[in-house]
Amino acid sequence: RWQKVLYERQPFPDNYVDQRFLEELRKNVHARQYRYQAVVFQSGAVVQQLCSVCVFVLTWWYMDAGMLSPQGLFGAALVSSLLGYVLFDAVDGGAGRWASGRTRWADLKSTLVFAAFTYGFSPVLKTLTESISTDTIYAMSALMLLGHLIFFDYGANAAIVSSTLSLNMAIFASVCLASRLPRALHAFVMVTFAMQMFALWPMLQKKLKARTPRCYVGVTVLFALAALAGLATVSSVGAVLFASLLLAISCLCPYCLIRLQLLKDNIHGPWDEAEIKEDLSRFLM
């Protein structure tokens, strides 16, 4: 009788297997079973980031058109930042701050230093890209914002994820767009607003998602409606297309993912690479 061993001579060729070979066949051993509600919930991170980019571009357009003053935007951003700062600590009762060991005084110093440096260099930011054509600036900004969306950390463990690169690309896009605004004060407010949208707002999103999922869903819906309302004031066609994109990401794509899971057919069996599961550390002593 044939035995699956190499240390004995057998009257069979090396590639011989008997009828028991396929008895060890297993399919989709490590396949994950997704639920539609869970996938829709996870897609909220993509929806929120798309809305963040939309709100940022709309804000820049309003400032460039003279429909929004830098003082008004700075005041609104300051109030919303203070509310978000309080909410960030209130969500977990300050447990995250206590674990990190960071004090409010350190946060205040970091904010003041960033604001001072940005305000001091705002004239440089305003004149940084004077020698570059406006079309090139718009193309670079669009490319950087697209890269920000691609490399953003949506919670997936993938090699393409890079929070630092994603943030740097968003700030670079904000500097490019801010250089086309009328005054240095506009550039300062625009870069500050970009930091709030692309650095601080995602941190609050992750905290809400982990601690209060229902509140996270509500914030996502309200944020998407606000972005659509703002876009509708500029272009009704753009608002319809953007709404279709958000619905496709949050509803259609999860459905397609779950349907495609039914077609998964990964096979496992005795032909797989051997895995040593025994603790061999005693042989290394």
Short mmCIF file of N, CA and C in Angstrom, two decimals, residues 32-116:
data_model
loop_
_atom_site.label_atom_id
_atom_site.label_comp_id
_atom_site.label_asym_id
_atom_site.label_seq_id
_atom_site.Cartn_x
_atom_site.Cartn_y
_atom_site.Cartn_z
N ARG A 32 -13.18 35.11 4.79
CA ARG A 32 -13.97 35.90 5.73
C ARG A 32 -15.40 36.06 5.22
N GLN A 33 -16.34 35.95 6.13
CA GLN A 33 -17.74 36.15 5.80
C GLN A 33 -18.14 37.57 6.23
N TYR A 34 -18.46 38.41 5.25
CA TYR A 34 -18.80 39.80 5.51
C TYR A 34 -20.31 39.96 5.66
N ARG A 35 -20.69 40.89 6.51
CA ARG A 35 -22.09 41.30 6.63
C ARG A 35 -22.25 42.66 5.96
N TYR A 36 -23.38 42.83 5.31
CA TYR A 36 -23.59 44.04 4.53
C TYR A 36 -23.54 45.29 5.41
N GLN A 37 -24.18 45.24 6.58
CA GLN A 37 -24.19 46.40 7.47
C GLN A 37 -22.77 46.75 7.93
N ALA A 38 -21.97 45.74 8.21
CA ALA A 38 -20.60 45.99 8.67
C ALA A 38 -19.76 46.63 7.57
N VAL A 39 -19.94 46.17 6.33
CA VAL A 39 -19.16 46.74 5.22
C VAL A 39 -19.59 48.17 4.95
N VAL A 40 -20.89 48.44 5.03
CA VAL A 40 -21.37 49.81 4.85
C VAL A 40 -20.81 50.72 5.94
N PHE A 41 -20.76 50.21 7.16
CA PHE A 41 -20.21 51.00 8.25
C PHE A 41 -18.74 51.32 8.02
N GLN A 42 -17.97 50.34 7.55
CA GLN A 42 -16.56 50.58 7.30
C GLN A 42 -16.32 51.52 6.12
N SER A 43 -17.25 51.55 5.18
CA SER A 43 -17.10 52.45 4.04
C SER A 43 -17.28 53.91 4.43
N GLY A 44 -17.75 54.16 5.65
CA GLY A 44 -17.91 55.54 6.09
C GLY A 44 -16.62 56.32 6.11
N ALA A 45 -15.48 55.64 6.34
CA ALA A 45 -14.19 56.33 6.34
C ALA A 45 -13.88 56.90 4.96
N VAL A 46 -14.18 56.15 3.91
CA VAL A 46 -13.94 56.63 2.55
C VAL A 46 -14.88 57.79 2.23
N VAL A 47 -16.14 57.66 2.65
CA VAL A 47 -17.12 58.73 2.40
C VAL A 47 -16.70 60.02 3.10
N GLN A 48 -16.28 59.90 4.35
CA GLN A 48 -15.88 61.10 5.09
C GLN A 48 -14.66 61.77 4.46
N GLN A 49 -13.72 60.99 3.98
CA GLN A 49 -12.52 61.60 3.41
C GLN A 49 -12.83 62.26 2.09
N LEU A 50 -13.69 61.66 1.30
CA LEU A 50 -14.12 62.32 0.05
C LEU A 50 -14.84 63.62 0.35
N CYS A 51 -15.67 63.62 1.38
CA CYS A 51 -16.38 64.85 1.76
C CYS A 51 -15.41 65.90 2.30
N SER A 52 -14.36 65.46 2.99
CA SER A 52 -13.37 66.41 3.49
C SER A 52 -12.68 67.13 2.34
N VAL A 53 -12.30 66.38 1.32
CA VAL A 53 -11.67 67.00 0.15
C VAL A 53 -12.65 67.93 -0.55
N CYS A 54 -13.91 67.51 -0.65
CA CYS A 54 -14.93 68.35 -1.29
C CYS A 54 -15.13 69.65 -0.53
N VAL A 55 -15.24 69.57 0.80
CA VAL A 55 -15.44 70.77 1.61
C VAL A 55 -14.23 71.70 1.51
N PHE A 56 -13.04 71.12 1.50
CA PHE A 56 -11.83 71.94 1.40
C PHE A 56 -11.79 72.70 0.07
N VAL A 57 -12.07 72.00 -1.02
CA VAL A 57 -12.04 72.66 -2.33
C VAL A 57 -13.14 73.71 -2.44
N LEU A 58 -14.32 73.42 -1.90
CA LEU A 58 -15.41 74.40 -1.92
C LEU A 58 -15.05 75.65 -1.11
N THR A 59 -14.42 75.45 0.04
CA THR A 59 -14.01 76.59 0.86
C THR A 59 -13.01 77.45 0.12
N TRP A 60 -12.05 76.81 -0.55
CA TRP A 60 -11.09 77.57 -1.34
C TRP A 60 -11.80 78.33 -2.46
N TRP A 61 -12.78 77.72 -3.11
CA TRP A 61 -13.49 78.37 -4.21
C TRP A 61 -14.26 79.59 -3.71
N TYR A 62 -14.90 79.46 -2.55
CA TYR A 62 -15.63 80.59 -1.98
C TYR A 62 -14.69 81.74 -1.63
N MET A 63 -13.52 81.42 -1.08
CA MET A 63 -12.57 82.48 -0.75
C MET A 63 -11.99 83.11 -2.00
N ASP A 64 -11.73 82.33 -3.01
CA ASP A 64 -11.18 82.87 -4.24
C ASP A 64 -12.20 83.76 -4.95
N ALA A 65 -13.49 83.42 -4.82
CA ALA A 65 -14.55 84.22 -5.44
C ALA A 65 -14.95 85.42 -4.60
N GLY A 66 -14.38 85.56 -3.42
CA GLY A 66 -14.72 86.68 -2.56
C GLY A 66 -16.02 86.52 -1.81
N MET A 67 -16.59 85.32 -1.80
CA MET A 67 -17.85 85.07 -1.11
C MET A 67 -17.66 84.67 0.35
N LEU A 68 -16.43 84.43 0.76
CA LEU A 68 -16.11 84.03 2.13
C LEU A 68 -14.88 84.79 2.57
N SER A 69 -14.99 85.50 3.67
CA SER A 69 -13.86 86.27 4.17
C SER A 69 -12.94 85.38 4.99
N PRO A 70 -11.64 85.68 5.01
CA PRO A 70 -10.72 84.87 5.82
C PRO A 70 -11.02 85.00 7.31
N GLN A 71 -11.50 86.17 7.75
CA GLN A 71 -11.84 86.32 9.17
C GLN A 71 -13.01 85.42 9.56
N GLY A 72 -14.01 85.35 8.67
CA GLY A 72 -15.16 84.48 8.96
C GLY A 72 -14.77 83.02 8.99
N LEU A 73 -13.94 82.58 8.03
CA LEU A 73 -13.51 81.18 8.01
C LEU A 73 -12.64 80.86 9.21
N PHE A 74 -11.76 81.78 9.58
CA PHE A 74 -10.89 81.52 10.73
C PHE A 74 -11.70 81.43 12.02
N GLY A 75 -12.70 82.31 12.17
CA GLY A 75 -13.55 82.25 13.36
C GLY A 75 -14.35 80.96 13.43
N ALA A 76 -14.94 80.56 12.30
CA ALA A 76 -15.72 79.31 12.28
C ALA A 76 -14.83 78.10 12.52
N ALA A 77 -13.64 78.10 11.94
CA ALA A 77 -12.72 76.97 12.14
C ALA A 77 -12.24 76.91 13.58
N LEU A 78 -12.03 78.09 14.20
CA LEU A 78 -11.58 78.11 15.58
C LEU A 78 -12.65 77.56 16.51
N VAL A 79 -13.88 77.97 16.31
CA VAL A 79 -14.97 77.48 17.16
C VAL A 79 -15.16 75.97 16.98
N SER A 80 -15.16 75.52 15.73
CA SER A 80 -15.33 74.08 15.48
C SER A 80 -14.16 73.27 16.04
N SER A 81 -12.96 73.84 16.00
CA SER A 81 -11.81 73.13 16.57
C SER A 81 -11.93 73.01 18.08
N LEU A 82 -12.39 74.06 18.73
CA LEU A 82 -12.57 73.99 20.19
C LEU A 82 -13.64 72.97 20.56
N LEU A 83 -14.74 72.95 19.81
CA LEU A 83 -15.78 71.96 20.07
C LEU A 83 -15.27 70.54 19.82
N GLY A 84 -14.52 70.36 18.75
CA GLY A 84 -13.96 69.04 18.47
C GLY A 84 -12.94 68.62 19.51
N TYR A 85 -12.18 69.58 20.02
CA TYR A 85 -11.19 69.27 21.06
C TYR A 85 -11.87 68.79 22.33
N VAL A 86 -12.94 69.47 22.71
CA VAL A 86 -13.70 69.05 23.90
C VAL A 86 -14.34 67.69 23.67
N LEU A 87 -14.90 67.48 22.48
CA LEU A 87 -15.55 66.21 22.17
C LEU A 87 -14.53 65.07 22.13
N PHE A 88 -13.32 65.35 21.68
CA PHE A 88 -12.29 64.33 21.58
C PHE A 88 -11.97 63.74 22.96
N ASP A 89 -11.93 64.59 23.98
CA ASP A 89 -11.68 64.10 25.33
C ASP A 89 -12.93 63.55 25.99
N ALA A 90 -14.10 64.08 25.61
CA ALA A 90 -15.33 63.64 26.26
C ALA A 90 -15.77 62.26 25.80
N VAL A 91 -15.35 61.85 24.60
CA VAL A 91 -15.80 60.56 24.07
C VAL A 91 -15.33 59.41 24.95
N ASP A 92 -14.07 59.44 25.38
CA ASP A 92 -13.54 58.36 26.20
C ASP A 92 -13.23 58.79 27.63
N GLY A 93 -13.73 59.96 28.02
CA GLY A 93 -13.50 60.43 29.38
C GLY A 93 -12.06 60.80 29.68
N GLY A 94 -11.28 61.11 28.64
CA GLY A 94 -9.88 61.49 28.85
C GLY A 94 -8.94 60.31 28.99
N ALA A 95 -9.41 59.08 28.74
CA ALA A 95 -8.55 57.91 28.89
C ALA A 95 -7.41 57.92 27.87
N GLY A 96 -7.72 58.32 26.64
CA GLY A 96 -6.68 58.37 25.62
C GLY A 96 -5.60 59.39 25.94
N ARG A 97 -6.01 60.55 26.45
CA ARG A 97 -5.02 61.56 26.83
C ARG A 97 -4.16 61.08 27.99
N TRP A 98 -4.80 60.43 28.97
CA TRP A 98 -4.04 59.92 30.11
C TRP A 98 -3.05 58.85 29.69
N ALA A 99 -3.44 58.00 28.72
CA ALA A 99 -2.53 56.94 28.26
C ALA A 99 -1.36 57.52 27.48
N SER A 100 -1.61 58.56 26.69
CA SER A 100 -0.53 59.16 25.90
C SER A 100 0.38 60.06 26.73
N GLY A 101 -0.12 60.54 27.87
CA GLY A 101 0.68 61.41 28.72
C GLY A 101 0.83 62.83 28.21
N ARG A 102 0.02 63.22 27.23
CA ARG A 102 0.10 64.56 26.67
C ARG A 102 -0.88 65.47 27.40
N THR A 103 -0.41 66.66 27.78
CA THR A 103 -1.22 67.61 28.53
C THR A 103 -1.87 68.62 27.60
N ARG A 104 -2.86 69.33 28.14
CA ARG A 104 -3.51 70.38 27.36
C ARG A 104 -2.57 71.55 27.11
N TRP A 105 -1.68 71.79 28.05
CA TRP A 105 -0.71 72.86 27.87
C TRP A 105 0.21 72.56 26.68
N ALA A 106 0.59 71.30 26.51
CA ALA A 106 1.42 70.91 25.36
C ALA A 106 0.65 71.09 24.06
N ASP A 107 -0.65 70.76 24.07
CA ASP A 107 -1.47 70.98 22.87
C ASP A 107 -1.57 72.46 22.54
N LEU A 108 -1.73 73.29 23.56
CA LEU A 108 -1.83 74.73 23.32
C LEU A 108 -0.53 75.29 22.76
N LYS A 109 0.60 74.85 23.30
CA LYS A 109 1.89 75.33 22.80
C LYS A 109 2.10 74.91 21.34
N SER A 110 1.74 73.66 21.02
CA SER A 110 1.90 73.21 19.63
C SER A 110 1.03 74.02 18.68
N THR A 111 -0.19 74.33 19.12
CA THR A 111 -1.10 75.12 18.29
C THR A 111 -0.57 76.52 18.07
N LEU A 112 -0.08 77.15 19.14
CA LEU A 112 0.44 78.51 19.01
C LEU A 112 1.69 78.57 18.14
N VAL A 113 2.56 77.57 18.28
CA VAL A 113 3.78 77.55 17.46
C VAL A 113 3.43 77.36 15.99
N PHE A 114 2.50 76.45 15.70
CA PHE A 114 2.10 76.24 14.30
C PHE A 114 1.45 77.49 13.72
N ALA A 115 0.54 78.10 14.49
CA ALA A 115 -0.14 79.30 13.99
C ALA A 115 0.86 80.44 13.77
N ALA A 116 1.83 80.60 14.68
CA ALA A 116 2.80 81.68 14.55
C ALA A 116 3.68 81.47 13.32
#
